[in-house]
Amino acid sequence: MLRVESVSKRFGGVVALDGVSVEVDKGELMGLIGPNGSGKTTLFNVVTGHVKPDNGRVVFDGMDITRKPVHLRVKIGIARSFQQPKYFPSLTVRDNLRVATRDEGLIEEALKVVGLSGKSSVPAAKLTLHEIRRLELARCLALRPKLVLLDEPMAGLAMREAAELGELIKSLNSTMGLTYVIVEHRLSSLFKVVERVVVMNAGRKIAEGTPEDVVRNPLVKQAYLGRS
Amino acid sequence: MYEILFFSLVLGSCYALMTAGFNLLLGVARIINLAYGAYMALVAYLYSGFSESMPVPIAAMLAMAISVALGTFGWIILRFIRRDEVLMIVVSLAIALLIEGALIWGYGPYQRVVPALVSGSLGWVSAQWLLAILVSVAVLAGYYIIIGRTVIGKKMVAIAENADLALMMGINPAKVYLFTTFLASLFASLASLMISPFLTVSPQVAWLYLTIVLSVSIVGGLGSVGGSLIAAFLISFAERFSAYYLDPSVEPFVPLLLIILVLLFRPQGILGRGATRWA
Amino acid sequence: MMGSYKPKIGPLRMGGPRALGDFAAIVGIIAVLAVVPFAVTSSYLLSALSMALLFGVITATYDFASIRTGYINLGYTFIMGIAGYVAFLSTSSPQLLALLAAVGGALGGVLMALPGFRLRGPFYAMATLIFPFVLIVIARTMYDVFKGDDGVPVPFWLPVGGPYAYYLVFSFAVVSLLVLYVLIRTRFGTILKSMSEDEILVESNGINTNIIKLVSFVIAGTIAGISTFLYVSLQGVMSTAVIEPIPLLIYMLLACGIYKPGGVVWSFMGGIGLYMFDIYLRGATPELRLAIISAMLIIIYFLIRGRHAAR
């Protein structure tokens, strides 16, 4: 479904991505992990169009989207959440979703799925962090996506909240057939959700496999513990 | 023909000098000072007012001293407003209006002639022209020496590049900002003394100055001193030559055309960095 | 990166369902303005009030396109200039004038939206500030065509000062205000509002923000263009005075800041009030007038500062 082909990106002298290739299959739950600054968010930005890569291609559903602007990628089915949660604080929860779609029925449904129906006319500024993460998910759903990219959806949540969010993501995957790529630092919570993990370090992909495989991989251990 | 070439050079260096000050404030201290044109008008008025009662060089120096002191003192206000971009715009506009009002109050709403700093000429080149070029070149060369050779200049560059990083490296920004404001006031005052004798000056000239400064800095790159040098000569030559070869009525369209071209094809300006989306 | 999230306290904007209050205010204002000609007999005051109404409409469009989207435009009078010159330089038939002013206003709106494709925040404000100043310079230099400060004379079609002119302006103002009011309550209005909060997120919602900017400025420009046509007709000449951004632009900024950004009705009222105040000020000396205007700017400062205090 999504194919990232040897993408590179430099910011000034810093190499953020160095020939990264990743493939995501339809209906898959993929985790993307790595130490801070390893290029995970940049990879997201390349896929969503917020960053234009220096080299390489991004192919979605057989279509080369490397140069497409952000809003067109959303239209063909790529939705994302942000590491620093983004929302419109002065708009109500429902109005936040109205920006995403004109379909009121879809808005109600998305709110119900994430459990925010009761707060639909509350200004988003009054939500708790946990609710904001859910609002972001509802916004992604309201876009009728095929692929959802979540950037640290569990950061700052309590253990139980994170587990709930994980369950929600999993159930959406099985009921609606959504494909996910999730960046997350809380590996234990993440590994309960995803089926496959890609590990990045210093702008390169260093490992790939099931959570169990990846944890045992010596390269991954080295990346997380620092090089000796 | 030579005369046009030379006059373009004269006006270009005046444009460069005045825009350099504006962009210095914008680039280093992140201040948008829309009172910049009014400040230049104030300098012109002070100078022309003093010149009625004392010899021209002394009047010029006195006007310079007062205005640079005022401009540097203005940092107190600028520091206060630089926290929010919209407020910078609003308050600096208010200051511009206050200055304009003060000029009308003090000197009346009439046009007045600003005397040239030096009289006489070398052949067809008037001495004021030569002086304008010499002063601009000297000041801008001095600026580049300060940037390249002195500690405070290097600190200025560091803050312009990355203010947070500079702060972490232990640079005290307050001093640097004060010095930047001083330099900007110096540039503006000198530019005003150079260019005002070519114009008929009324309190509204403030807005003409501001239009020139903004046009040049958008073409050259907002916040970039180097870019404003290039753009200043580009605009000045394009104005003069379009008026000479095409039609004098084309002249005012030239800056607008250049601005539109720049916005379309290189929105950050000729030498501006990609930071057009600051804020 | 590890959960260093601080809950963001939203700025103190009252964006919620205040529809009822707004609605009551609208009805009240319309009712008061509708009976004004019965109470005011001075034809001078009546035509001044007509012009204030038009300025109120222009302020409301400014609020709609510029303040609401967060693209603070400092050259809005450029739209009035383009609309006025396009109309009054080409025809003298009133119907055609109105049409051409609308087209000119829309064109001006496009030109004002264009810098916003690439520039944001203060850069956008600075770039737009140049437009009216350059137009003034052009109008003065090409005196043969534009007649500079003297202005292009306006064909007589509107009996200025009588209740007829007032009610024409009044009905136009009511219709324009209704259009804007309905628009901000649609999804388009929600998107405009969201633009000022987080443009990147708007893009991530699959919306081409450039189109939004363009459409909002074209709508605003069209209405402002027709307002300019009426405004100039009342005034009698289309001159550089119409384009002069100071102090009109400051009044617009102030009017839009009085209550809350995006409340077009309040901006409309603020515009009327400040325009009447400006007419009153014209009796004062120019320096006093400038001092008072700049004091108003300081008021804007505190209004905006209060609003952004939570940032």
Short mmCIF file of C-alpha atoms in Angstrom, two decimals, chain C residues 67-233:
data_model
loop_
_atom_site.label_atom_id
_atom_site.label_comp_id
_atom_site.label_asym_id
_atom_site.label_seq_id
_atom_site.Cartn_x
_atom_site.Cartn_y
_atom_site.Cartn_z
CA ILE C 67 -8.57 38.96 11.01
CA ARG C 68 -10.55 35.74 11.02
CA THR C 69 -7.92 33.84 9.05
CA GLY C 70 -5.06 35.35 11.03
CA TYR C 71 -3.56 36.97 7.93
CA ILE C 72 -3.29 40.53 9.22
CA ASN C 73 -3.49 42.63 6.10
CA LEU C 74 -2.21 46.18 6.41
CA GLY C 75 -3.00 47.17 2.83
CA TYR C 76 -6.70 46.52 2.71
CA THR C 77 -7.47 49.98 1.31
CA PHE C 78 -5.70 48.80 -1.85
CA ILE C 79 -8.83 46.77 -2.61
CA MET C 80 -10.89 49.94 -2.33
CA GLY C 81 -8.47 51.70 -4.64
CA ILE C 82 -8.57 49.02 -7.33
CA ALA C 83 -12.36 48.78 -7.13
CA GLY C 84 -12.78 52.56 -7.30
CA TYR C 85 -10.38 53.14 -10.16
CA VAL C 86 -11.60 50.17 -12.22
CA ALA C 87 -15.17 51.41 -11.94
CA PHE C 88 -14.91 55.18 -12.16
CA LEU C 89 -12.26 55.28 -14.86
CA SER C 90 -14.27 53.15 -17.27
CA THR C 91 -17.94 54.00 -17.12
CA SER C 92 -20.58 56.38 -15.84
CA SER C 93 -23.68 54.21 -15.81
CA PRO C 94 -24.59 53.43 -12.19
CA GLN C 95 -25.44 49.76 -12.77
CA LEU C 96 -22.23 49.14 -14.69
CA LEU C 97 -20.30 51.08 -12.04
CA ALA C 98 -21.57 48.77 -9.33
CA LEU C 99 -20.70 45.72 -11.36
CA LEU C 100 -17.23 46.94 -12.28
CA ALA C 101 -16.54 47.96 -8.68
CA ALA C 102 -17.47 44.44 -7.59
CA VAL C 103 -15.17 42.95 -10.22
CA GLY C 104 -12.40 45.37 -9.30
CA GLY C 105 -12.84 44.54 -5.62
CA ALA C 106 -12.61 40.84 -6.38
CA LEU C 107 -9.46 41.47 -8.41
CA GLY C 108 -8.01 43.48 -5.54
CA GLY C 109 -8.92 40.61 -3.24
CA VAL C 110 -6.98 38.17 -5.43
CA LEU C 111 -3.96 40.47 -5.39
CA MET C 112 -4.15 40.78 -1.59
CA ALA C 113 -4.45 37.03 -1.14
CA LEU C 114 -1.48 36.20 -3.38
CA PRO C 115 1.31 37.24 -0.97
CA GLY C 116 -0.39 35.03 1.60
CA PHE C 117 0.42 31.97 -0.50
CA ARG C 118 4.05 32.41 0.42
CA LEU C 119 4.24 34.80 3.36
CA ARG C 120 2.83 34.59 6.83
CA GLY C 121 2.44 36.66 9.93
CA PRO C 122 4.40 39.91 10.00
CA PHE C 123 5.94 39.24 6.61
CA TYR C 124 2.50 39.13 5.06
CA ALA C 125 1.53 42.29 6.92
CA MET C 126 4.61 44.15 5.66
CA ALA C 127 4.22 42.97 2.09
CA THR C 128 0.58 44.04 1.95
CA LEU C 129 1.33 47.43 3.50
CA ILE C 130 3.29 48.36 0.38
CA PHE C 131 0.40 47.86 -2.03
CA PRO C 132 -1.71 50.95 -1.19
CA PHE C 133 1.36 53.18 -0.87
CA VAL C 134 2.56 52.12 -4.30
CA LEU C 135 -0.93 52.64 -5.74
CA ILE C 136 -0.94 56.17 -4.30
CA VAL C 137 2.43 56.91 -5.88
CA ILE C 138 1.15 55.57 -9.21
CA ALA C 139 -2.06 57.61 -8.98
CA ARG C 140 -0.04 60.76 -8.32
CA THR C 141 2.61 60.15 -10.96
CA MET C 142 0.20 59.19 -13.71
CA TYR C 143 -1.89 62.26 -13.06
CA ASP C 144 -3.37 62.27 -16.60
CA VAL C 145 -5.20 59.05 -15.91
CA PHE C 146 -5.81 58.91 -12.17
CA LYS C 147 -5.95 62.62 -11.33
CA GLY C 148 -3.92 62.00 -8.16
CA ASP C 149 -5.08 63.81 -5.05
CA ASP C 150 -7.73 65.79 -6.95
CA GLY C 151 -9.50 62.63 -7.98
CA VAL C 152 -11.69 61.36 -10.75
CA PRO C 153 -15.08 63.12 -10.64
CA VAL C 154 -18.06 60.88 -10.04
CA PRO C 155 -21.10 61.03 -12.34
CA PHE C 156 -24.14 62.26 -10.48
CA TRP C 157 -26.65 59.49 -9.93
CA LEU C 158 -27.29 59.47 -6.19
CA PRO C 159 -29.11 62.35 -4.49
CA VAL C 160 -26.70 62.59 -1.57
CA GLY C 161 -28.00 63.60 1.83
CA GLY C 162 -31.61 62.51 1.46
CA PRO C 163 -33.30 59.46 2.94
CA TYR C 164 -33.18 57.73 -0.47
CA ALA C 165 -29.38 57.50 -0.45
CA TYR C 166 -29.42 56.49 3.20
CA TYR C 167 -31.88 53.66 2.69
CA LEU C 168 -30.01 52.44 -0.37
CA VAL C 169 -26.82 52.23 1.67
CA PHE C 170 -28.70 50.81 4.62
CA SER C 171 -30.25 47.96 2.65
CA PHE C 172 -26.91 47.18 1.02
CA ALA C 173 -25.28 47.06 4.47
CA VAL C 174 -27.96 44.76 5.85
CA VAL C 175 -27.66 42.36 2.92
CA SER C 176 -23.85 42.30 3.05
CA LEU C 177 -23.84 41.75 6.77
CA LEU C 178 -26.33 38.92 6.44
CA VAL C 179 -24.20 37.28 3.74
CA LEU C 180 -21.12 37.46 5.94
CA TYR C 181 -23.02 36.37 9.02
CA VAL C 182 -24.42 33.31 7.27
CA LEU C 183 -21.03 32.51 5.74
CA ILE C 184 -19.20 32.44 9.07
CA ARG C 185 -21.75 30.00 10.39
CA THR C 186 -21.16 27.52 7.58
CA ARG C 187 -18.31 25.02 7.40
CA PHE C 188 -16.38 27.58 5.36
CA GLY C 189 -16.56 29.97 8.30
CA THR C 190 -15.32 27.26 10.65
CA ILE C 191 -12.39 26.62 8.34
CA LEU C 192 -11.57 30.34 8.20
CA LYS C 193 -11.49 30.42 11.97
CA SER C 194 -9.37 27.28 12.16
CA MET C 195 -6.84 28.89 9.79
CA SER C 196 -5.87 31.44 12.40
CA GLU C 197 -5.30 28.72 14.97
CA ASP C 198 -3.20 26.18 13.11
CA GLU C 199 -2.75 26.35 9.37
CA ILE C 200 -0.66 23.18 9.18
CA LEU C 201 -3.44 21.24 10.80
CA VAL C 202 -5.94 22.68 8.31
CA GLU C 203 -3.77 21.35 5.49
CA SER C 204 -3.59 18.00 7.24
CA ASN C 205 -7.37 17.96 7.10
CA GLY C 206 -7.15 17.75 3.33
CA ILE C 207 -7.89 21.40 2.69
CA ASN C 208 -6.05 23.52 0.18
CA THR C 209 -5.44 26.57 2.35
CA ASN C 210 -4.47 28.75 -0.61
CA ILE C 211 -7.93 28.29 -2.09
CA ILE C 212 -9.48 29.23 1.25
CA LYS C 213 -7.41 32.42 1.40
CA LEU C 214 -8.26 33.25 -2.18
CA VAL C 215 -11.98 32.64 -1.81
CA SER C 216 -12.25 34.56 1.44
CA PHE C 217 -10.44 37.58 0.01
CA VAL C 218 -12.48 37.46 -3.19
CA ILE C 219 -15.74 37.40 -1.23
CA ALA C 220 -14.53 40.21 1.02
CA GLY C 221 -13.13 42.14 -1.94
CA THR C 222 -16.38 41.91 -3.90
CA ILE C 223 -18.45 43.29 -1.04
CA ALA C 224 -15.81 45.89 -0.22
CA GLY C 225 -15.73 46.85 -3.90
CA ILE C 226 -19.45 47.58 -4.03
CA SER C 227 -19.15 49.44 -0.72
CA THR C 228 -16.38 51.53 -2.22
CA PHE C 229 -18.57 52.32 -5.21
CA LEU C 230 -21.29 53.67 -2.90
CA TYR C 231 -18.77 55.35 -0.63
CA VAL C 232 -17.12 57.20 -3.51
CA SER C 233 -20.51 58.10 -4.94
#
